[in-house]
Short mmCIF file of C-alpha atoms in Angstrom, two decimals:
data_model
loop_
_atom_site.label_atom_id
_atom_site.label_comp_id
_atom_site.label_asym_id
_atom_site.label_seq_id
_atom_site.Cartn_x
_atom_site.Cartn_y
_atom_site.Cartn_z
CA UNK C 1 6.51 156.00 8.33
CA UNK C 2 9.26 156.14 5.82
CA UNK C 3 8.76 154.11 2.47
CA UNK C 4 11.74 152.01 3.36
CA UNK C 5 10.39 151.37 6.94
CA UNK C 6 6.83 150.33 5.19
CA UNK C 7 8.07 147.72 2.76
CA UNK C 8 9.72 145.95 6.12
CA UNK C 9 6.52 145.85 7.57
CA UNK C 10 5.55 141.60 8.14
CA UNK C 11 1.61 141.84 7.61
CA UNK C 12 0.27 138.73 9.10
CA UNK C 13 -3.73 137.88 7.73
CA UNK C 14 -5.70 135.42 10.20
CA UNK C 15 -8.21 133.62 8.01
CA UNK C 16 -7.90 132.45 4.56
CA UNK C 17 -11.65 133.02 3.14
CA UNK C 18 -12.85 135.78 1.23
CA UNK C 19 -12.21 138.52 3.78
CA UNK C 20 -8.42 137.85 4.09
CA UNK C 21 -7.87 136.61 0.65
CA UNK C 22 -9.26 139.85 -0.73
CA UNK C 23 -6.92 141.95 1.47
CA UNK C 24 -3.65 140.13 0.42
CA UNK C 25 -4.68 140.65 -2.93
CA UNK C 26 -5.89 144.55 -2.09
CA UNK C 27 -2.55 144.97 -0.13
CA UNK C 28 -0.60 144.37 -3.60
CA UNK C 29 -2.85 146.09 -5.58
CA UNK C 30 -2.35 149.22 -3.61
CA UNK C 31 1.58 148.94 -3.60
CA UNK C 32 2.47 147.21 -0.35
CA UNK C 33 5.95 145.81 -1.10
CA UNK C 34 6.40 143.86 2.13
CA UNK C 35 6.12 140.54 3.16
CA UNK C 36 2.22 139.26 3.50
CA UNK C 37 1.40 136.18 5.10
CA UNK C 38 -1.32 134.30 4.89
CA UNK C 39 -2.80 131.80 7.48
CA UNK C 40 -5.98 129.24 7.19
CA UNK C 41 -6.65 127.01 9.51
CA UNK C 42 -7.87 124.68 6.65
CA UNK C 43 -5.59 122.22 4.88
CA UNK C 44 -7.43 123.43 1.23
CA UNK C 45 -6.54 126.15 -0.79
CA UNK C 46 -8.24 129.21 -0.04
CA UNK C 47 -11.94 128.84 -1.96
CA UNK C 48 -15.57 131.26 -2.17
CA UNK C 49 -18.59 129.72 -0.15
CA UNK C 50 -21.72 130.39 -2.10
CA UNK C 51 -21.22 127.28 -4.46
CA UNK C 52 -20.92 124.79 -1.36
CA UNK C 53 -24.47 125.21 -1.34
CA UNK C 54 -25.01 124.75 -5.12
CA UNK C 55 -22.55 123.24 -7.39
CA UNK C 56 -20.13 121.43 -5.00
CA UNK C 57 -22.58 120.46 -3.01
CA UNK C 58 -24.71 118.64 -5.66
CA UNK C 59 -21.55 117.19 -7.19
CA UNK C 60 -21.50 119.77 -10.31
CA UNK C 61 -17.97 121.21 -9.13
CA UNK C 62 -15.45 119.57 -6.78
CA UNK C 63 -14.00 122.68 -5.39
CA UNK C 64 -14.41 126.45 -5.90
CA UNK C 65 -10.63 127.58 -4.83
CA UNK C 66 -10.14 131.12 -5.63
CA UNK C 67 -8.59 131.63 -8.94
CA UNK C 68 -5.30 133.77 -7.60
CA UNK C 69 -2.05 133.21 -8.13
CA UNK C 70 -0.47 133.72 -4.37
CA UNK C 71 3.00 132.61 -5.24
CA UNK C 72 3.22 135.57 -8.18
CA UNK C 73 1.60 138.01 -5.60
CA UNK C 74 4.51 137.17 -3.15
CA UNK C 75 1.81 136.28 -0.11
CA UNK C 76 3.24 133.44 1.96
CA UNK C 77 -0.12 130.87 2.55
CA UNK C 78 0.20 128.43 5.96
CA UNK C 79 -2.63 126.82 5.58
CA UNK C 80 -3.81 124.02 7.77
CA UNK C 81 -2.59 126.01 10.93
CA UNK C 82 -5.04 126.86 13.63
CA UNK C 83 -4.12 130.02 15.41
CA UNK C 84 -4.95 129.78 19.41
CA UNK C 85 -4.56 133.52 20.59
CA UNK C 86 -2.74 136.73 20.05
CA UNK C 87 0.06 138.58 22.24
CA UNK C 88 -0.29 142.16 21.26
CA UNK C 89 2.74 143.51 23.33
CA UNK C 90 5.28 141.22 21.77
CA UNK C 91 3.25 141.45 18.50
CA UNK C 92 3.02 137.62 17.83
CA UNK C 93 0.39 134.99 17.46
CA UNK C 94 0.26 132.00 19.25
CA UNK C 95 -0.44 128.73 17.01
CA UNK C 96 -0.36 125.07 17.23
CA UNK C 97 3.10 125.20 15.67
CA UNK C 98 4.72 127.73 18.16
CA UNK C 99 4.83 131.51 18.27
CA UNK C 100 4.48 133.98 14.91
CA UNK C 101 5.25 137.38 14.61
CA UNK C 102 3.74 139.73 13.16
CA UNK C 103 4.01 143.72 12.74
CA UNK C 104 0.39 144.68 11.51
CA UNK C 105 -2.46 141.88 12.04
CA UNK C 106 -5.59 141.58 10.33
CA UNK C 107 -8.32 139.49 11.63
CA UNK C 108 -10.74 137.64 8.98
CA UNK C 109 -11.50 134.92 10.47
CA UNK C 110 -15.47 135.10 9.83
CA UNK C 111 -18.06 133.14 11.50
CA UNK C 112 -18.67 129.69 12.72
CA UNK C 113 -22.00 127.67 12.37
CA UNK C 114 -24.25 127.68 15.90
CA UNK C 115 -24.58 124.18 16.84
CA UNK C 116 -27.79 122.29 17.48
CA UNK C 117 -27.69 121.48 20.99
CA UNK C 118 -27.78 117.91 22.29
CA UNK C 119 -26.83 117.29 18.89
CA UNK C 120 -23.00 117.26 19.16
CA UNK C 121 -21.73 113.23 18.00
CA UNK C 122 -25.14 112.26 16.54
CA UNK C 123 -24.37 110.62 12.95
CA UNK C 124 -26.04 112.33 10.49
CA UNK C 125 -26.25 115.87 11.81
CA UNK C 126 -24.25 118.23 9.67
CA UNK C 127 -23.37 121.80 9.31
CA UNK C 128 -22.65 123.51 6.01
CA UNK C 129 -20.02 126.07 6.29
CA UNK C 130 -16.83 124.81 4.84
CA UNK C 131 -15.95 122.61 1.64
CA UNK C 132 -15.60 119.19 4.02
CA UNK C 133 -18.96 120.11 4.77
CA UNK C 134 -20.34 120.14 1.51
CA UNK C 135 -18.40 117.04 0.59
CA UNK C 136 -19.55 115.22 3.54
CA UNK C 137 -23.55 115.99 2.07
CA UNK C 138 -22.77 115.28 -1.40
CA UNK C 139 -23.31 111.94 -0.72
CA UNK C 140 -25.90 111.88 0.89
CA UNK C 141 -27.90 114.29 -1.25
CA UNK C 142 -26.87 111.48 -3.89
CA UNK C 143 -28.75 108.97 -1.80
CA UNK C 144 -31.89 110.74 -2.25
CA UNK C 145 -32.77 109.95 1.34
CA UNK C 146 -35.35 111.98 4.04
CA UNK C 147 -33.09 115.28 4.68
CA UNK C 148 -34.59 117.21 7.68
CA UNK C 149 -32.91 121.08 7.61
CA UNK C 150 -33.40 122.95 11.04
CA UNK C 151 -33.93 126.58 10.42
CA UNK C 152 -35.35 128.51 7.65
CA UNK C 153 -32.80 131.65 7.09
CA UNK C 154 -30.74 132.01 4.40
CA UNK C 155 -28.60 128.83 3.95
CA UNK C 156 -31.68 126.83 5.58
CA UNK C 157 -33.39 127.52 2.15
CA UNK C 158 -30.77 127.29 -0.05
CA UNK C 159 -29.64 123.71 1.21
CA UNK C 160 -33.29 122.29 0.63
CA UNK C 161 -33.47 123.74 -2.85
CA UNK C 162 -30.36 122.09 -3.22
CA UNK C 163 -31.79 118.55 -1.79
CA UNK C 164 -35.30 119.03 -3.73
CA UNK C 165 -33.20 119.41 -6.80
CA UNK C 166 -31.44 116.15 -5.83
CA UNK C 167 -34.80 114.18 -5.41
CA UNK C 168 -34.74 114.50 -1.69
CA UNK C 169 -38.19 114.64 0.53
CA UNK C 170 -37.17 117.56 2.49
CA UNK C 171 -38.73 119.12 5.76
CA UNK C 172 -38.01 122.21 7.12
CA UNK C 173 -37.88 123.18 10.97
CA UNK C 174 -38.93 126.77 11.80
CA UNK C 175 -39.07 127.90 15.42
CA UNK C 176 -40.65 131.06 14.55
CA UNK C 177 -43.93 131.88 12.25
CA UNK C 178 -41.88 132.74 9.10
CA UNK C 179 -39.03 131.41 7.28
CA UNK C 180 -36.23 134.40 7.85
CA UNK C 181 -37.90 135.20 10.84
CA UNK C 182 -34.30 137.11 12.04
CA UNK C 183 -33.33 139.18 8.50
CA UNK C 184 -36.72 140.50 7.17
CA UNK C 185 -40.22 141.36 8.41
CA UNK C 186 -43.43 139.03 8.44
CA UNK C 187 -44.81 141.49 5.51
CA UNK C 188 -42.31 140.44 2.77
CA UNK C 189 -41.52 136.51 4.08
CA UNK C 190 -45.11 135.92 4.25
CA UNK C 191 -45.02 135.35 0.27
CA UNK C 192 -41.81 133.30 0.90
CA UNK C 193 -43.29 130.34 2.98
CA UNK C 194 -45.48 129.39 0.21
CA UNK C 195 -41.98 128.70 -2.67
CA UNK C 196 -41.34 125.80 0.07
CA UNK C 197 -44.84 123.95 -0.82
CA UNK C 198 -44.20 124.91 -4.58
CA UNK C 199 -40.62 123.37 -4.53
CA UNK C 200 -42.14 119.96 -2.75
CA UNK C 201 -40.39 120.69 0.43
CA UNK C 202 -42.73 120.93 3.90
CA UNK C 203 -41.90 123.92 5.84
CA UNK C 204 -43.18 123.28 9.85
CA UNK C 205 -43.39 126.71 11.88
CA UNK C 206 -43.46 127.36 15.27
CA UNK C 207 -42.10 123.91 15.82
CA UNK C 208 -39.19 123.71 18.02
CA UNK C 209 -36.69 120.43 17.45
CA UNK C 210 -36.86 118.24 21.05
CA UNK C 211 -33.90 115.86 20.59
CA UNK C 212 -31.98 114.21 17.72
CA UNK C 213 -31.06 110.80 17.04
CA UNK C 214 -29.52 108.73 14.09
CA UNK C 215 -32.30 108.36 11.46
CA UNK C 216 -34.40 111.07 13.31
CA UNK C 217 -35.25 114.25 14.42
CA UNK C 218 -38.09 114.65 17.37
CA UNK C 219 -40.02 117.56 17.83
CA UNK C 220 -41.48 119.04 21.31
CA UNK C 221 -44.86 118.44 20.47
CA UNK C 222 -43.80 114.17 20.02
CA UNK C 223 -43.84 113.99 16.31
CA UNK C 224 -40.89 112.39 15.06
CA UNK C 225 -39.39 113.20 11.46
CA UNK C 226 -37.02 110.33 9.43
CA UNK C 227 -33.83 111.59 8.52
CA UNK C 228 -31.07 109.73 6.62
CA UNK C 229 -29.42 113.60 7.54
CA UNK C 230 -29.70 116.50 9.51
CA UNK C 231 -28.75 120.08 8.43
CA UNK C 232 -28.86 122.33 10.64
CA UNK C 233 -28.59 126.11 9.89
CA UNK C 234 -29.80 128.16 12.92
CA UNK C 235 -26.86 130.88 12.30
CA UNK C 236 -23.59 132.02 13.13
CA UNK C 237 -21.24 133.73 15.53
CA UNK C 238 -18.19 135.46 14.87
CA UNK C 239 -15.20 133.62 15.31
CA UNK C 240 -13.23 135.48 17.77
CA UNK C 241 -13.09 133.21 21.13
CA UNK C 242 -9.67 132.78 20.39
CA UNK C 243 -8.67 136.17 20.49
CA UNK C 244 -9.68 136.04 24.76
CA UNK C 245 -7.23 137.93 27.21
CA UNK C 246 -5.37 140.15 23.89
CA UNK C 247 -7.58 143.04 25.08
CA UNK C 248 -9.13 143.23 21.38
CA UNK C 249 -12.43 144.84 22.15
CA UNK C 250 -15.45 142.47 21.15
CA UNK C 251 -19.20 143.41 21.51
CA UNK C 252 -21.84 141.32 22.68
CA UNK C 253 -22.07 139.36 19.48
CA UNK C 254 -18.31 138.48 19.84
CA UNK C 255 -17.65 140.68 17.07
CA UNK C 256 -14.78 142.80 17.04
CA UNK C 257 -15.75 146.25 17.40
CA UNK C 258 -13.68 148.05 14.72
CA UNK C 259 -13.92 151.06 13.82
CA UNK C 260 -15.05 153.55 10.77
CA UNK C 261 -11.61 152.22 9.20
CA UNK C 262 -11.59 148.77 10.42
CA UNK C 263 -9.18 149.32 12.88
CA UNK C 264 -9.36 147.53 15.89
CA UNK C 265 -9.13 148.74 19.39
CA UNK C 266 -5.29 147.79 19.69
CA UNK C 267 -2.97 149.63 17.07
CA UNK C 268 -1.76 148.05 13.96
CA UNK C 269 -4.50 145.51 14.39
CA UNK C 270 -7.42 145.14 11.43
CA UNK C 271 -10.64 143.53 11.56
CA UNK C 272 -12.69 142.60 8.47
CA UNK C 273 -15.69 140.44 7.29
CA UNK C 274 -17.85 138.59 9.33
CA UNK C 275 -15.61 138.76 12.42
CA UNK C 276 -15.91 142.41 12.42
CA UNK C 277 -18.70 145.02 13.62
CA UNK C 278 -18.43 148.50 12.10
CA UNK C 279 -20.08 151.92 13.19
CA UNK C 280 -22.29 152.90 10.07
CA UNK C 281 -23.07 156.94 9.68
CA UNK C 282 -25.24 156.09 6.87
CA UNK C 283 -27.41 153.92 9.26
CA UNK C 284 -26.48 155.37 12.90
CA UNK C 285 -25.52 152.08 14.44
CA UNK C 286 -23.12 149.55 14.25
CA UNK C 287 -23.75 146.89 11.79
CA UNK C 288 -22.81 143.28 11.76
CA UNK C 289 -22.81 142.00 7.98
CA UNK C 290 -22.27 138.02 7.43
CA UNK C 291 -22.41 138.65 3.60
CA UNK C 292 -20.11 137.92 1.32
CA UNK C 293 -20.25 141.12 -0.37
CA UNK C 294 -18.86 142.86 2.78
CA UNK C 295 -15.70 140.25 2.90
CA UNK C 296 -14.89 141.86 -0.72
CA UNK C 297 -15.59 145.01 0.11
CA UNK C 298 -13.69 145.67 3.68
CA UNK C 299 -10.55 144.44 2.45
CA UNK C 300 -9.90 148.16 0.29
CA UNK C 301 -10.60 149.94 3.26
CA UNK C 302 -7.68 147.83 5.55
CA UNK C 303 -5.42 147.81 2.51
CA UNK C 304 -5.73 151.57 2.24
CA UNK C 305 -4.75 152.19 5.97
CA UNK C 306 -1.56 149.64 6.33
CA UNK C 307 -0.71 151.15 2.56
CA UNK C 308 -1.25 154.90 3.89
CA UNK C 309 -1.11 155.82 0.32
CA UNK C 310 -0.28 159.29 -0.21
CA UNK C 311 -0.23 159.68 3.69
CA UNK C 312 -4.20 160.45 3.37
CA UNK C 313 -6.89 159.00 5.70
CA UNK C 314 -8.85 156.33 3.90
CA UNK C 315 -12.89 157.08 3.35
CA UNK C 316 -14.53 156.12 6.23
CA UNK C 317 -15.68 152.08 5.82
CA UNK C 318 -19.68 152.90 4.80
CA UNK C 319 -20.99 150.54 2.52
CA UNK C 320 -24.91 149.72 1.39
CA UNK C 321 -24.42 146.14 2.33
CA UNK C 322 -25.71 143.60 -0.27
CA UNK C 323 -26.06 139.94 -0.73
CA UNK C 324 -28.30 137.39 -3.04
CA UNK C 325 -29.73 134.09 -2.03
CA UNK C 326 -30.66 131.71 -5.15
CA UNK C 327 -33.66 129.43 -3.74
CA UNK C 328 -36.43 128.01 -4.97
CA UNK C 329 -36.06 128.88 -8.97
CA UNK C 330 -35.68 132.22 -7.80
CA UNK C 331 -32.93 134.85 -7.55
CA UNK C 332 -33.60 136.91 -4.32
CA UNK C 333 -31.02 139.78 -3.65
CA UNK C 334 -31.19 142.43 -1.02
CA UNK C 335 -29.21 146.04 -0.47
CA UNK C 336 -29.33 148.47 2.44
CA UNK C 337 -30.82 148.13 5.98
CA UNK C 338 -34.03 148.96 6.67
CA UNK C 339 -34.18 148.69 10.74
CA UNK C 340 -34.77 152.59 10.45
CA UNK C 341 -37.40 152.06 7.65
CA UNK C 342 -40.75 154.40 8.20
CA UNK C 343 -42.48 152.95 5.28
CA UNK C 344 -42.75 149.83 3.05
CA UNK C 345 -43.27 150.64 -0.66
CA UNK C 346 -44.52 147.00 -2.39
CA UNK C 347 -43.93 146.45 -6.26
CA UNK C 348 -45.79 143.97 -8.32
CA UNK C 349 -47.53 141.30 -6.74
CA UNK C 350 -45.42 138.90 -4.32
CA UNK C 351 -47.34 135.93 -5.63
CA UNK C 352 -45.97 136.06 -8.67
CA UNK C 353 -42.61 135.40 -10.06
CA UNK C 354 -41.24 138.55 -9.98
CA UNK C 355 -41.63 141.83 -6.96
CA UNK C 356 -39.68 143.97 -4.79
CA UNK C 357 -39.89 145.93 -2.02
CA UNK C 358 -38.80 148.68 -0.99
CA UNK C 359 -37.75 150.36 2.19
CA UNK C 360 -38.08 154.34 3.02
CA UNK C 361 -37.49 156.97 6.08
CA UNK C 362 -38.40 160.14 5.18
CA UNK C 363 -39.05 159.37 1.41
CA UNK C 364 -35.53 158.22 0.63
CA UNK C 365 -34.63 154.77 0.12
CA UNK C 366 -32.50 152.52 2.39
CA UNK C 367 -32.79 149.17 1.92
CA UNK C 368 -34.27 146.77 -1.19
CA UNK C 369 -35.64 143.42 -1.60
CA UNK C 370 -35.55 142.27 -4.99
CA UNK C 371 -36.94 138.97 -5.98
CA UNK C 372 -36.26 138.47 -10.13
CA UNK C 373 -36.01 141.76 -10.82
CA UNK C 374 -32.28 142.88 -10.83
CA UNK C 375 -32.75 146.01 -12.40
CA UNK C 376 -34.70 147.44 -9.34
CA UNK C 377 -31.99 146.11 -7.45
CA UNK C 378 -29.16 148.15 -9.30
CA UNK C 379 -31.16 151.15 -9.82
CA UNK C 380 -32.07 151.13 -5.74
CA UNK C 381 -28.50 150.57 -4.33
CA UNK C 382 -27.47 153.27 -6.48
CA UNK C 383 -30.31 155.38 -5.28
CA UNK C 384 -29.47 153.76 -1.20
CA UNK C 385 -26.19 155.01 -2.14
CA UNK C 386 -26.85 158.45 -2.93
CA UNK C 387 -29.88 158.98 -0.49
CA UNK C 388 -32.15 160.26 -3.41
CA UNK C 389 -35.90 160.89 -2.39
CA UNK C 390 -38.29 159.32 -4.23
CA UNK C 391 -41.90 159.50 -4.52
CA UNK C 392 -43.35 156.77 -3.01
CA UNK C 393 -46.45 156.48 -5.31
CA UNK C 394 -44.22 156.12 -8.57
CA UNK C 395 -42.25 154.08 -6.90
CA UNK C 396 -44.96 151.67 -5.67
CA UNK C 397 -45.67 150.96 -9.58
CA UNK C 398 -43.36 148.19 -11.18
CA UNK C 399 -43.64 149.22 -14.77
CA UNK C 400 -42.09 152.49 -13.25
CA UNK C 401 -38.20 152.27 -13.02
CA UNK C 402 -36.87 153.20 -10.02
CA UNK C 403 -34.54 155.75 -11.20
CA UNK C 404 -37.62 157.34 -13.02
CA UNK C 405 -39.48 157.69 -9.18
CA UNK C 406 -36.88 160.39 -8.01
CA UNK C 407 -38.55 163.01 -6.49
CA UNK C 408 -38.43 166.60 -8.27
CA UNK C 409 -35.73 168.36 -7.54
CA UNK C 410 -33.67 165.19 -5.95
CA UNK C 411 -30.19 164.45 -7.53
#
């Protein structure tokens, strides 16, 4: 397309969180001269996740809005304005306040929370996925109440840090044997389950949650847990059910199936962040990454396609994925996937303080599980990154740096 034709071009984002803020902003950092709008179907201004389950939630910070300019950048925000579906042919959305058109769409509208069910209009049962959220638990944190918190993953073990740290008797409801049951194998979260004890917080596996009601939470096996709150973090699903009937592929997940460039299977339609599946070469499947890391990262990749800068293809969208989790006193971070994984190299002793694991198929490094030891983390993405063997028995000793285990002869 001609330059003139380009800087006409109305690019429309669905989703004002990290994913779509990041490609506004990567759309003007790569030239794009046209008009960009913005739309969030919350009222706030566009703000990061991670500290709703750390500062804002404990009362340290009363917001974390991004710190971006959009009126200097020229990107038009709507916030507050739900978007109900998509009409590809006559390129418009269809929202609560009539239609919107659009000439190139990109879709970042993440995930939303899975809902405990039977627990829908019980007082006291919350999610934590959005900054009402967190201001809704503030409070009761505050209180220093029983907090019950279904589901040991990720933000299952952040939020009872959070409420330990408060002063809060916490229990934890695990269906499976493990905390993280779903993300990594028994091997590494075996070492985990014991930071709940350590923290005060019980931890109950293999316990499945029966019914809720105000002030408590009954299990199937008849015991009943008090609860001045319920948190309930059992996962998410992308959130896509409004894009029904466009004839934008989804996979089972309800993911959008992009492809290598984050395009969608309609033209001049983008999909990025959790909302979005991509195939991964690196890996040889398609990957689903609810990380925040891949909301910052995707948006280059979209930019660099509506841009077409230079008229070149973009790289293909590849990434190591990465994300941290700060639980427990501890910083845990993890890069790569290791589904494909033929062996499990261990350093230091996960008892302690500090370990990390390390994931290998054919002697070369794909994923990393670093728990206080961030070095090992940088020095195995970068390895991840450039698929450099390693020898598995220097890289099995901590005092050994990572880069230092390459095997002879690798890059």
């Amino acid at each position: 397309m001609s330059e003139q034709k380009q800087t006409q071009r109305h690019v429309v984002i669905v989703g004002a969180g990290m994913a779509g803020v990041q490609t506004a902003v990567a759309l003007r950092e790569q030239g794009f001269e046209g008009p960009v709008t913005l739309i969030g179907a919350e009222p706030h201004q566009p703000y990061d996740r991670p500290p709703l389950s750390k500062a804002v939630l404990l009362g340290k910070a009363e917001h974390s809005a991004f710190d971006i300019d959009f009126e200097s950048l020229g990107v038009d925000l709507r916030l507050g304005l739900d978007v109900t579906g998509v009409r590809p042919a006559e390129r418009e959305l269809v929202t609560e306040a009539g239609r919107f058109p659009y000439d190139t769409l990109v879709l970042a509208t993440g995930a939303h929370p899975l809902t405990l069910p039977g627990s829908e209009g019980v007082p006291g049962v919350h999610l934590l996925r959005t900054l009402d959220d967190a201001v809704r638990l503030g409070p009761v944190l505050a209180g220093g109440g029983p907090v019950v918190v279904v589901g040991a993953g990720w933000i299952g073990a952040e939020f009872a840090t959070a409420a330990r740290e408060a002063g809060c008797a916490v229990t934890v409801v695990e269906a499976a044997a493990l905390p993280l049951a779903g993300a990594l194998p028994a091997e590494v979260t075996t070492a985990m389950a014991g930071w709940y004890a350590e923290s005060g917080a019980e931890l109950l596996t293999h316990a499945r949650v029966a019914g809720v009601r105000s002030g408590a939470v009954v299990l199937a096996d008849g015991r009943e847990l008090p609860a001045q709150a319920v948190v309930v973090g059992i996962g998410a699903r992308p959130a896509t059910d409004w894009l029904a009937g466009s004839g934008i592929a989804l996979d089972p997940s309800g993911a959008v199936t992009a492809d290598d460039r984050l395009r969608t299977s309609l033209p001049d339609v983008y999909a990025v962040g959790d909302c979005a599946s991509f195939p991964s070469a690196r890996y040889g499947e398609r990957l689903l990454v609810h990380h925040w890391d891949n909301a910052l990262q995707g948006p280059r990749t979209v930019a660099a396609c509506v841009t077409g800068s230079q008229g070149a293809e973009p790289e293909p969208y590849d990434p190591v994925p990465y994300f941290w989790s700060e639980q427990f006193g501890r910083f845990v971070q993890y890069a790569g996937h290791h589904a494909g994984a033929d062996t499990l190299v261990r350093r230091g002793d996960s008892s302690g303080p500090s370990w990390s694991v390390l994931w290998l198929r054919d002697e070369v490094p794909v994923a990393l599980l670093a728990v206080g030891r961030p070095r090992d983390l940088a020095q195995g993405r970068r390895l991840i990154e450039a698929g450099t063997p390693v020898d598995p028995e220097r890289a099995a000793d901590p005092a050994v740096p990572l880069k230092s285990a390459v095997r002879q002869g690798g890059s």
